């Protein structure tokens, strides 16, 4: 079931509505092992809802999501019956989630945040968990911050701890929900650097992002969402040079305009 | 008016005993109230509709009942339903039940103050609901709800005075007894006030110390 040709993650006709608002309208997506998929699109396009559905933080109410061949969140599809919490956790155990707001637990140190689930869920002893936790913090360049509380860390450092916390559980798939959107521009780089390293190490990743540079450099596939659909999908080069989809071109034009503005500003003599 | 200290100094032992009884019933009542209150809050929030509705009703009914009436019902009304309790047991139980609904509301507010994302993070890491409550939500919310908890605990301290009506020999009963025996009302009531002041001062000091301790992680560099 886990051979190279089977996608780690498959979405078939996934739909989600909040009341009368249909946020996702039949999304299909396959994510292969070691593939990096970036989801881009205007706000309200459904890209965050789509990513959160992949972790069943939103209950998708149409279609199916499979992780490593196992149905996510539902015990049966028609009629829809929710899977038990333990079953959900078992399917979910192969994915790691990173949030826009980091969501570190403020009453635990960086190391405590990383070790908590290792002890409570994986059943490691405290000392084994700490050894592993320190290795994970080292991986994101924060070995010396192990004892710091989240309030003592910068946003970029907090997000790196959050990445270490997710990685410690040894997921086969990492989901990132706008991981740099809450950061000062100066701190974005350090987080993207960690994510680039992860991608280089072969981690399978789905990333909702506004960082077009990251998408262009790191993604294998870029999917553009608008109005609850994947409107365009392909290699970054094809997406960023797209000529078929006016909505995508308009979306990308905003980024180009902004860059052009800074370019002009830099070249204008003082 | 003469202020006769000897009225007090001659009766130090019964007064201290009264203080001890007050402390014991208060402490035991608070303990029961906290455990019960936490249970009510957790079941109300996470137990589904069939628990939420009856628990909500329980809270509303107890909150609408004066402590005095609740005690009467428990102590004098209890035997009618086959529940005969010693005064001290009825007093502690009544105190626990009375306090629990207020504690439950404080805990409920606390749970709702923890950002949803912190719970989602725990879920995504595979933690169970109880692990999440115990390890993620409770420790965080404690910082926020401690002042309200301590406040309620001090109110309960003074409510122990009502226990005198079901013949529990606590501080109020002892001192008003001495008062009516000697007609030295000023002396006895003054000592009564000092007694409660000591207990409440102790609890609020303890509360402040705890607040600093559990709030350590909020330090900013």
Coordinates of C-alpha atoms in Angstrom, one line a residue:
Chain A
X1 CA 0.0 0.0 0.0
X2 CA 2.9 2.3 0.6
X3 CA 4.8 1.7 -2.6
X4 CA 6.1 4.7 -4.5
X5 CA 3.4 4.8 -7.1
X6 CA 0.5 5.1 -4.7
X7 CA -0.1 8.8 -3.6
X8 CA 0.3 9.5 0.1
X9 CA -2.7 11.8 0.0
X10 CA -5.7 11.6 -2.4
X11 CA -8.7 14.0 -2.5
X12 CA -11.7 13.1 -4.6
X13 CA -14.5 15.6 -5.2
X14 CA -14.0 17.1 -1.7
X15 CA -16.7 19.6 -0.8
X16 CA -17.3 21.7 2.3
X17 CA -20.1 24.1 3.2
X18 CA -20.4 26.5 6.1
X19 CA -24.2 27.0 6.4
X20 CA -25.2 28.2 2.9
X21 CA -21.7 29.1 1.9
X22 CA -20.1 26.4 -0.2
X23 CA -16.4 27.0 0.4
X24 CA -15.0 23.9 -1.4
X25 CA -16.7 22.7 -4.6
X26 CA -15.4 19.4 -5.5
X27 CA -11.6 19.4 -5.2
X28 CA -9.4 16.6 -6.6
X29 CA -5.8 16.4 -5.7
X30 CA -3.1 13.7 -5.5
X31 CA 0.1 14.2 -3.5
X32 CA 2.9 11.7 -4.2
X33 CA 5.6 10.7 -1.8
X34 CA 8.3 13.5 -1.5
X35 CA 6.2 15.9 -3.5
X36 CA 5.9 19.5 -2.4
X37 CA 2.5 21.0 -3.3
X38 CA 1.9 24.7 -2.8
X39 CA -1.7 26.0 -2.6
X40 CA -2.0 29.6 -3.7
X41 CA -5.0 31.8 -4.3
X42 CA -6.8 34.9 -3.1
X43 CA -8.3 35.1 0.4
X44 CA -11.6 33.4 0.6
X45 CA -10.7 31.0 -2.2
X46 CA -10.9 28.0 0.2
X47 CA -7.2 27.1 0.3
X48 CA -7.0 27.2 4.1
X49 CA -10.2 25.3 4.5
X50 CA -8.9 22.7 2.0
X51 CA -5.7 22.3 4.0
X52 CA -7.6 22.1 7.3
X53 CA -9.8 19.4 5.8
X54 CA -6.7 17.3 5.1
X55 CA -6.2 17.2 8.8
X56 CA -10.0 16.8 9.5
X57 CA -9.9 20.1 11.4
X58 CA -12.8 20.9 9.1
X59 CA -15.2 18.1 8.5
X60 CA -15.5 18.0 4.7
X61 CA -19.0 17.0 3.9
X62 CA -18.7 15.8 0.3
X63 CA -16.2 13.4 -1.4
X64 CA -13.3 11.5 0.2
X65 CA -9.9 12.1 1.5
X66 CA -7.5 9.2 1.9
X67 CA -4.2 9.3 3.7
X68 CA -1.9 6.3 2.9
X69 CA -5.0 4.6 1.6
X70 CA -7.1 5.1 4.7
X71 CA -10.3 7.1 4.7
X72 CA -9.9 10.3 6.8
X73 CA -12.4 11.3 9.5
X74 CA -15.3 9.2 8.3
X75 CA -16.2 5.7 9.1
X76 CA -18.5 5.4 6.2
X77 CA -19.3 7.8 3.3
X78 CA -23.0 7.0 2.6
X79 CA -24.5 7.6 5.0
X80 CA -21.8 9.8 6.5
X81 CA -20.8 8.4 9.9
X82 CA -18.0 9.9 11.8
X83 CA -15.0 7.7 12.6
X84 CA -14.2 7.2 16.3
X85 CA -11.6 9.6 17.8
X86 CA -9.0 6.8 18.1
X87 CA -9.6 5.8 14.5
X88 CA -9.3 9.4 13.4
X89 CA -6.1 9.8 15.4
X90 CA -4.7 6.6 13.9
X91 CA -5.2 7.9 10.3
X92 CA -4.0 11.4 11.3
X93 CA -0.9 10.0 12.9
X94 CA 0.9 10.1 9.6
X95 CA 0.5 13.8 9.2
X96 CA 2.0 16.8 10.9
X97 CA 0.3 20.2 11.0
X98 CA 1.9 23.7 11.2
X99 CA -0.4 26.6 11.9
X100 CA -0.3 30.3 10.9
X101 CA -0.5 31.2 14.6
X102 CA 2.1 28.6 15.7
X103 CA -0.2 27.4 18.5
X104 CA 2.6 26.5 20.8
X105 CA 1.4 25.8 24.4
X106 CA 2.5 28.9 26.3
X107 CA 2.9 27.1 29.7
X108 CA 5.5 24.6 28.4
X109 CA 9.1 25.3 27.3
X110 CA 10.1 24.8 23.7
X111 CA 11.4 21.3 24.7
X112 CA 8.2 20.6 26.7
X113 CA 6.1 21.4 23.6
X114 CA 8.1 19.0 21.5
X115 CA 8.2 16.2 24.1
X116 CA 4.5 16.3 25.2
X117 CA 3.0 14.1 22.5
X118 CA 6.1 11.9 22.4
X119 CA 5.4 11.0 26.0
X120 CA 1.6 11.1 26.0
X121 CA 0.9 9.6 22.6
X122 CA 4.0 7.6 21.5
X123 CA 4.6 6.5 25.1
X124 CA 8.3 7.4 25.2
X125 CA 10.0 7.8 28.6
X126 CA 10.7 11.3 29.6
X127 CA 14.4 11.0 29.0
X128 CA 14.0 9.3 25.6
X129 CA 11.5 12.0 24.6
X130 CA 13.9 14.8 25.7
X131 CA 16.8 13.3 23.7
X132 CA 14.6 13.1 20.6
X133 CA 13.1 16.6 21.4
X134 CA 16.5 18.1 21.6
X135 CA 17.5 16.5 18.3
X136 CA 14.4 18.0 16.7
X137 CA 15.1 21.4 18.0
X138 CA 18.7 21.1 16.8
X139 CA 17.3 20.3 13.3
X140 CA 15.4 23.6 13.2
X141 CA 18.5 25.4 14.6
X142 CA 17.1 26.1 18.1
X143 CA 19.0 23.6 20.3
X144 CA 20.1 26.4 22.6
X145 CA 16.4 27.6 23.1
X146 CA 15.2 24.3 24.5
X147 CA 14.3 25.8 27.9
X148 CA 12.8 29.0 26.7
X149 CA 9.0 29.6 27.0
X150 CA 7.2 30.6 23.8
X151 CA 6.8 34.1 25.1
X152 CA 10.5 34.5 25.2
X153 CA 10.9 33.5 21.5
X154 CA 10.5 35.5 18.4
X155 CA 7.7 34.6 16.0
X156 CA 10.1 32.9 13.7
X157 CA 11.6 30.9 16.5
X158 CA 8.2 29.9 17.7
X159 CA 7.2 28.7 14.3
X160 CA 10.4 26.6 14.1
X161 CA 9.6 25.0 17.4
X162 CA 6.1 24.3 16.1
X163 CA 7.7 22.6 13.1
X164 CA 10.0 20.6 15.4
X165 CA 7.0 19.6 17.5
X166 CA 5.2 18.2 14.4
X167 CA 8.4 16.5 13.0
X168 CA 9.1 14.7 16.3
X169 CA 6.0 12.5 15.6
X170 CA 7.7 11.3 12.4
X171 CA 4.8 12.1 10.0
X172 CA 5.0 11.1 6.4
X173 CA 3.2 14.2 5.3
X174 CA 3.5 17.8 6.6
X175 CA 0.7 20.3 6.2
X176 CA 1.6 24.1 6.5
X177 CA -1.2 26.6 6.8
X178 CA 0.3 30.0 5.9
X179 CA 3.3 29.3 8.1
X180 CA 4.9 32.7 7.6
X181 CA 1.8 35.0 7.3
X182 CA 1.9 36.0 11.0
X183 CA 5.6 36.9 11.0
X184 CA 7.6 40.1 10.7
X185 CA 9.1 40.2 7.2
X186 CA 12.5 39.9 8.7
X187 CA 11.7 36.5 10.3
X188 CA 10.1 34.9 7.3
X189 CA 13.4 33.8 5.8
X190 CA 14.4 31.6 8.8
X191 CA 11.2 29.6 8.6
X192 CA 11.3 29.2 4.9
X193 CA 14.9 28.0 5.2
X194 CA 13.8 25.2 7.5
X195 CA 11.0 24.3 5.2
X196 CA 13.4 24.2 2.2
X197 CA 15.7 21.9 4.1
X198 CA 12.7 19.6 4.9
X199 CA 11.7 19.5 1.2
X200 CA 15.3 18.7 0.3
X201 CA 15.3 15.9 2.8
X202 CA 12.4 14.4 0.9
X203 CA 9.5 15.3 3.2
X204 CA 6.1 15.3 1.5
X205 CA 4.6 18.7 2.0
X206 CA 1.4 20.6 1.3
X207 CA 1.8 24.3 1.9
X208 CA -0.7 27.1 1.8
X209 CA 1.4 30.2 1.2
X210 CA 1.6 33.7 -0.1
X211 CA 5.3 33.4 -0.6
X212 CA 5.5 33.1 -4.4
X213 CA 9.3 32.9 -4.3
X214 CA 9.1 29.9 -2.1
X215 CA 6.5 28.2 -4.3
X216 CA 8.6 28.9 -7.4
X217 CA 11.8 27.5 -5.9
X218 CA 10.6 24.6 -3.8
X219 CA 7.3 23.3 -5.1
X220 CA 7.0 20.4 -7.5
X221 CA 3.3 21.4 -8.1
X222 CA 1.5 24.6 -7.6
X223 CA -2.3 24.6 -7.4
X224 CA -4.2 27.8 -7.8
X225 CA -7.6 28.0 -6.0
X226 CA -10.4 30.3 -6.7
X227 CA -14.0 30.1 -5.5
X228 CA -13.6 26.7 -4.0
X229 CA -12.1 25.0 -7.1
X230 CA -8.6 24.2 -8.2
X231 CA -8.6 26.4 -11.2
X232 CA -5.1 25.6 -12.4
X233 CA -2.4 23.1 -11.4
X234 CA 1.0 22.3 -12.7
X235 CA 4.7 22.8 -12.3
X236 CA 5.7 26.2 -10.9
X237 CA 7.1 27.3 -14.3
X238 CA 3.8 26.6 -16.0
X239 CA 1.7 28.2 -13.4
X240 CA 3.8 31.4 -13.2
X241 CA 3.9 31.7 -17.0
X242 CA 0.3 30.7 -17.4
X243 CA -1.6 32.2 -20.3
X244 CA -4.9 30.3 -20.1
X245 CA -6.5 31.5 -16.9
X246 CA -7.3 35.2 -16.6
X247 CA -8.1 34.9 -12.8
X248 CA -4.7 33.4 -12.2
X249 CA -2.9 36.0 -14.3
X250 CA -4.7 38.7 -12.4
X251 CA -3.8 37.2 -9.1
X252 CA -0.1 36.9 -10.0
X253 CA -0.1 40.4 -11.5
X254 CA -0.7 41.8 -8.0
X255 CA 2.6 40.2 -6.9
X256 CA 4.4 41.5 -10.0
X257 CA 3.1 45.0 -9.5
X258 CA 4.3 45.0 -5.9
X259 CA 7.7 43.8 -6.9
X260 CA 7.9 46.4 -9.7
X261 CA 7.0 49.1 -7.2
X262 CA 9.9 48.2 -4.9
X263 CA 12.2 47.9 -7.9
X264 CA 11.2 51.4 -9.0
X265 CA 11.7 52.8 -5.5
X266 CA 15.2 51.3 -5.2
X267 CA 16.2 52.7 -8.6
X268 CA 14.9 56.2 -8.0
X269 CA 17.8 58.4 -7.0
X270 CA 17.4 59.9 -3.5
Chain B
X1 CA -18.3 51.7 77.3
X2 CA -15.8 49.2 78.7
X3 CA -13.9 46.9 76.5
X4 CA -13.3 43.8 78.5
X5 CA -10.4 41.8 77.1
X6 CA -10.8 39.1 79.7
X7 CA -14.0 37.9 78.1
X8 CA -11.9 36.8 75.1
X9 CA -8.7 35.8 76.9
X10 CA -10.7 33.5 79.3
X11 CA -12.1 31.6 76.3
X12 CA -9.3 31.3 73.9
X13 CA -9.6 27.5 73.6
X14 CA -13.3 27.3 72.5
X15 CA -12.7 30.3 70.2
X16 CA -9.7 28.6 68.5
X17 CA -11.7 25.4 68.3
X18 CA -14.4 27.3 66.5
X19 CA -11.8 28.8 64.1
X20 CA -10.6 25.3 63.4
X21 CA -14.1 24.0 62.7
X22 CA -14.7 26.9 60.4
X23 CA -11.4 26.2 58.6
X24 CA -12.1 22.5 58.3
X25 CA -15.6 22.9 56.9
X26 CA -14.4 25.7 54.5
X27 CA -11.5 23.7 53.3
X28 CA -13.4 20.5 52.8
X29 CA -16.3 22.4 51.2
X30 CA -14.0 24.2 48.8
X31 CA -12.3 21.0 47.8
X32 CA -15.6 19.2 47.0
X33 CA -16.8 22.4 45.2
X34 CA -13.7 22.6 43.1
X35 CA -13.7 18.9 42.0
X36 CA -17.5 18.9 41.4
X37 CA -17.3 22.2 39.7
X38 CA -14.6 21.1 37.3
X39 CA -16.5 17.9 36.6
X40 CA -19.7 19.9 35.8
X41 CA -17.8 22.3 33.6
X42 CA -16.0 19.5 31.6
X43 CA -19.1 17.4 31.2
X44 CA -21.2 20.4 30.2
X45 CA -18.7 21.4 27.5
X46 CA -17.6 18.1 26.2
X47 CA -20.3 15.6 27.2
X48 CA -22.9 16.3 24.5
X49 CA -26.4 17.6 24.6
X50 CA -27.8 15.0 26.9
X51 CA -25.5 16.0 29.7
X52 CA -25.4 19.7 28.9
X53 CA -29.1 20.3 29.4
X54 CA -29.5 18.7 32.9
X55 CA -26.2 20.2 34.1
X56 CA -27.3 23.6 33.0
X57 CA -30.6 23.1 34.9
X58 CA -28.7 22.0 38.0
X59 CA -26.5 25.1 37.9
X60 CA -29.5 27.4 37.5
X61 CA -31.5 25.8 40.3
X62 CA -28.6 25.8 42.8
X63 CA -27.6 29.3 41.9
X64 CA -31.2 30.5 42.5
X65 CA -31.2 28.9 46.0
X66 CA -29.9 30.9 49.0
X67 CA -27.3 28.9 50.9
X68 CA -29.4 29.0 54.0
X69 CA -32.3 27.4 52.2
X70 CA -30.0 24.8 50.6
X71 CA -28.7 23.8 54.0
X72 CA -32.2 23.6 55.5
X73 CA -33.3 21.4 52.6
X74 CA -30.3 19.1 53.0
X75 CA -30.2 18.9 56.8
X76 CA -33.9 19.0 57.8
X77 CA -35.4 18.0 54.5
X78 CA -32.9 15.2 53.8
X79 CA -34.3 12.7 56.3
X80 CA -37.7 12.8 54.4
X81 CA -35.9 11.3 51.5
X82 CA -33.9 8.9 53.6
X83 CA -30.8 11.1 53.7
X84 CA -29.9 11.6 57.4
X85 CA -26.7 13.4 57.7
X86 CA -24.6 14.5 60.7
X87 CA -24.6 18.3 60.9
X88 CA -20.9 18.5 59.9
X89 CA -21.4 16.2 56.9
X90 CA -24.5 18.1 55.8
X91 CA -22.6 21.4 56.2
X92 CA -19.6 20.3 54.2
X93 CA -21.7 18.7 51.5
X94 CA -24.0 21.7 51.3
X95 CA -21.0 24.0 51.0
X96 CA -19.5 21.8 48.2
X97 CA -22.7 21.7 46.2
X98 CA -23.3 25.4 46.7
X99 CA -19.8 26.3 45.6
X100 CA -19.6 23.8 42.8
X101 CA -22.0 25.7 40.5
X102 CA -20.1 28.9 40.8
X103 CA -16.7 27.1 40.3
X104 CA -18.3 25.4 37.3
X105 CA -19.1 28.7 35.7
X106 CA -15.6 30.0 36.4
X107 CA -14.0 26.9 34.8
X108 CA -16.4 27.1 31.8
X109 CA -15.2 30.7 31.2
X110 CA -11.6 29.4 31.6
X111 CA -12.0 26.7 29.0
X112 CA -13.4 29.1 26.5
X113 CA -10.5 31.5 27.0
X114 CA -8.0 28.9 25.7
X115 CA -7.4 29.6 21.9
X116 CA -9.0 26.9 19.8
X117 CA -5.8 26.5 17.9
X118 CA -4.0 25.2 21.0
X119 CA -6.6 22.4 21.1
X120 CA -6.3 21.7 17.4
X121 CA -2.5 21.4 17.7
X122 CA -3.0 18.8 20.4
X123 CA -5.5 17.0 18.3
X124 CA -3.2 16.9 15.3
X125 CA -0.5 15.4 17.5
X126 CA -2.9 12.6 18.4
X127 CA -3.6 13.6 21.9
X128 CA -6.9 12.4 23.4
X129 CA -9.5 14.7 24.8
X130 CA -8.6 14.1 28.4
X131 CA -4.9 14.6 27.8
X132 CA -5.7 17.8 26.1
X133 CA -7.9 19.1 28.9
X134 CA -5.4 18.0 31.6
X135 CA -2.2 19.0 29.9
X136 CA -3.0 21.8 27.6
X137 CA -6.2 23.6 28.7
X138 CA -6.3 23.4 32.5
X139 CA -2.7 24.7 33.2
X140 CA -3.1 27.6 30.7
X141 CA -6.5 28.7 31.9
X142 CA -5.5 28.5 35.6
X143 CA -3.6 31.7 35.2
X144 CA -6.6 33.5 33.9
X145 CA -9.2 32.1 36.4
X146 CA -7.2 32.1 39.6
X147 CA -8.3 35.5 40.7
X148 CA -12.0 34.5 40.2
X149 CA -11.4 31.2 42.0
X150 CA -9.8 32.8 45.0
X151 CA -12.6 35.4 45.1
X152 CA -15.2 32.6 45.2
X153 CA -13.2 30.8 47.8
X154 CA -13.1 33.8 50.1
X155 CA -16.9 34.2 49.7
X156 CA -17.4 30.6 50.7
X157 CA -15.2 31.2 53.8
X158 CA -17.8 33.7 55.0
X159 CA -20.7 31.5 54.1
X160 CA -19.5 29.0 56.7
X161 CA -21.1 31.4 59.2
X162 CA -24.5 30.1 58.0
X163 CA -23.5 26.6 59.2
X164 CA -24.2 27.7 62.8
X165 CA -28.0 27.3 62.1
X166 CA -27.6 23.6 61.7
X167 CA -25.7 23.5 65.0
X168 CA -22.2 23.2 63.7
X169 CA -19.9 24.7 66.4
X170 CA -17.9 27.0 64.1
X171 CA -16.5 30.4 64.8
X172 CA -19.8 32.4 64.5
X173 CA -21.7 30.0 66.7
X174 CA -19.0 30.0 69.4
X175 CA -18.6 33.7 69.5
X176 CA -22.3 34.7 69.3
X177 CA -22.8 32.2 72.0
X178 CA -20.2 33.9 74.2
X179 CA -21.8 37.2 73.3
X180 CA -25.3 36.3 74.4
X181 CA -23.9 34.6 77.5
X182 CA -21.8 37.6 78.6
X183 CA -23.6 40.5 76.8
X184 CA -20.2 41.4 75.5
X185 CA -21.3 41.8 71.9
X186 CA -18.7 44.3 70.8
X187 CA -15.8 42.2 71.9
X188 CA -17.1 39.0 70.5
X189 CA -18.1 40.4 67.1
X190 CA -14.8 42.2 66.8
X191 CA -12.9 38.9 67.4
X192 CA -15.3 37.2 64.9
X193 CA -14.4 39.7 62.3
X194 CA -10.7 39.3 63.0
X195 CA -11.0 35.5 62.7
X196 CA -12.5 35.7 59.2
X197 CA -10.0 38.4 58.2
X198 CA -7.1 36.0 59.1
X199 CA -8.6 33.2 57.1
X200 CA -9.4 35.3 54.1
X201 CA -6.0 37.1 54.2
X202 CA -4.3 33.7 54.2
X203 CA -6.2 32.5 51.2
X204 CA -5.7 35.6 49.2
X205 CA -1.9 35.6 50.0
X206 CA -1.8 32.0 48.9
X207 CA -3.7 32.9 45.7
X208 CA -1.3 35.7 44.9
X209 CA 1.7 33.4 45.4
X210 CA 0.1 30.8 43.2
X211 CA -0.7 33.4 40.5
X212 CA 2.9 34.3 40.3
X213 CA 4.0 30.7 40.3
X214 CA 1.7 29.4 37.6
X215 CA 2.1 32.6 35.6
X216 CA 5.9 32.2 35.3
X217 CA 5.7 31.3 31.7
X218 CA 4.2 34.7 30.8
X219 CA 7.5 36.5 31.5
X220 CA 8.8 38.3 28.4
X221 CA 12.4 38.6 27.6

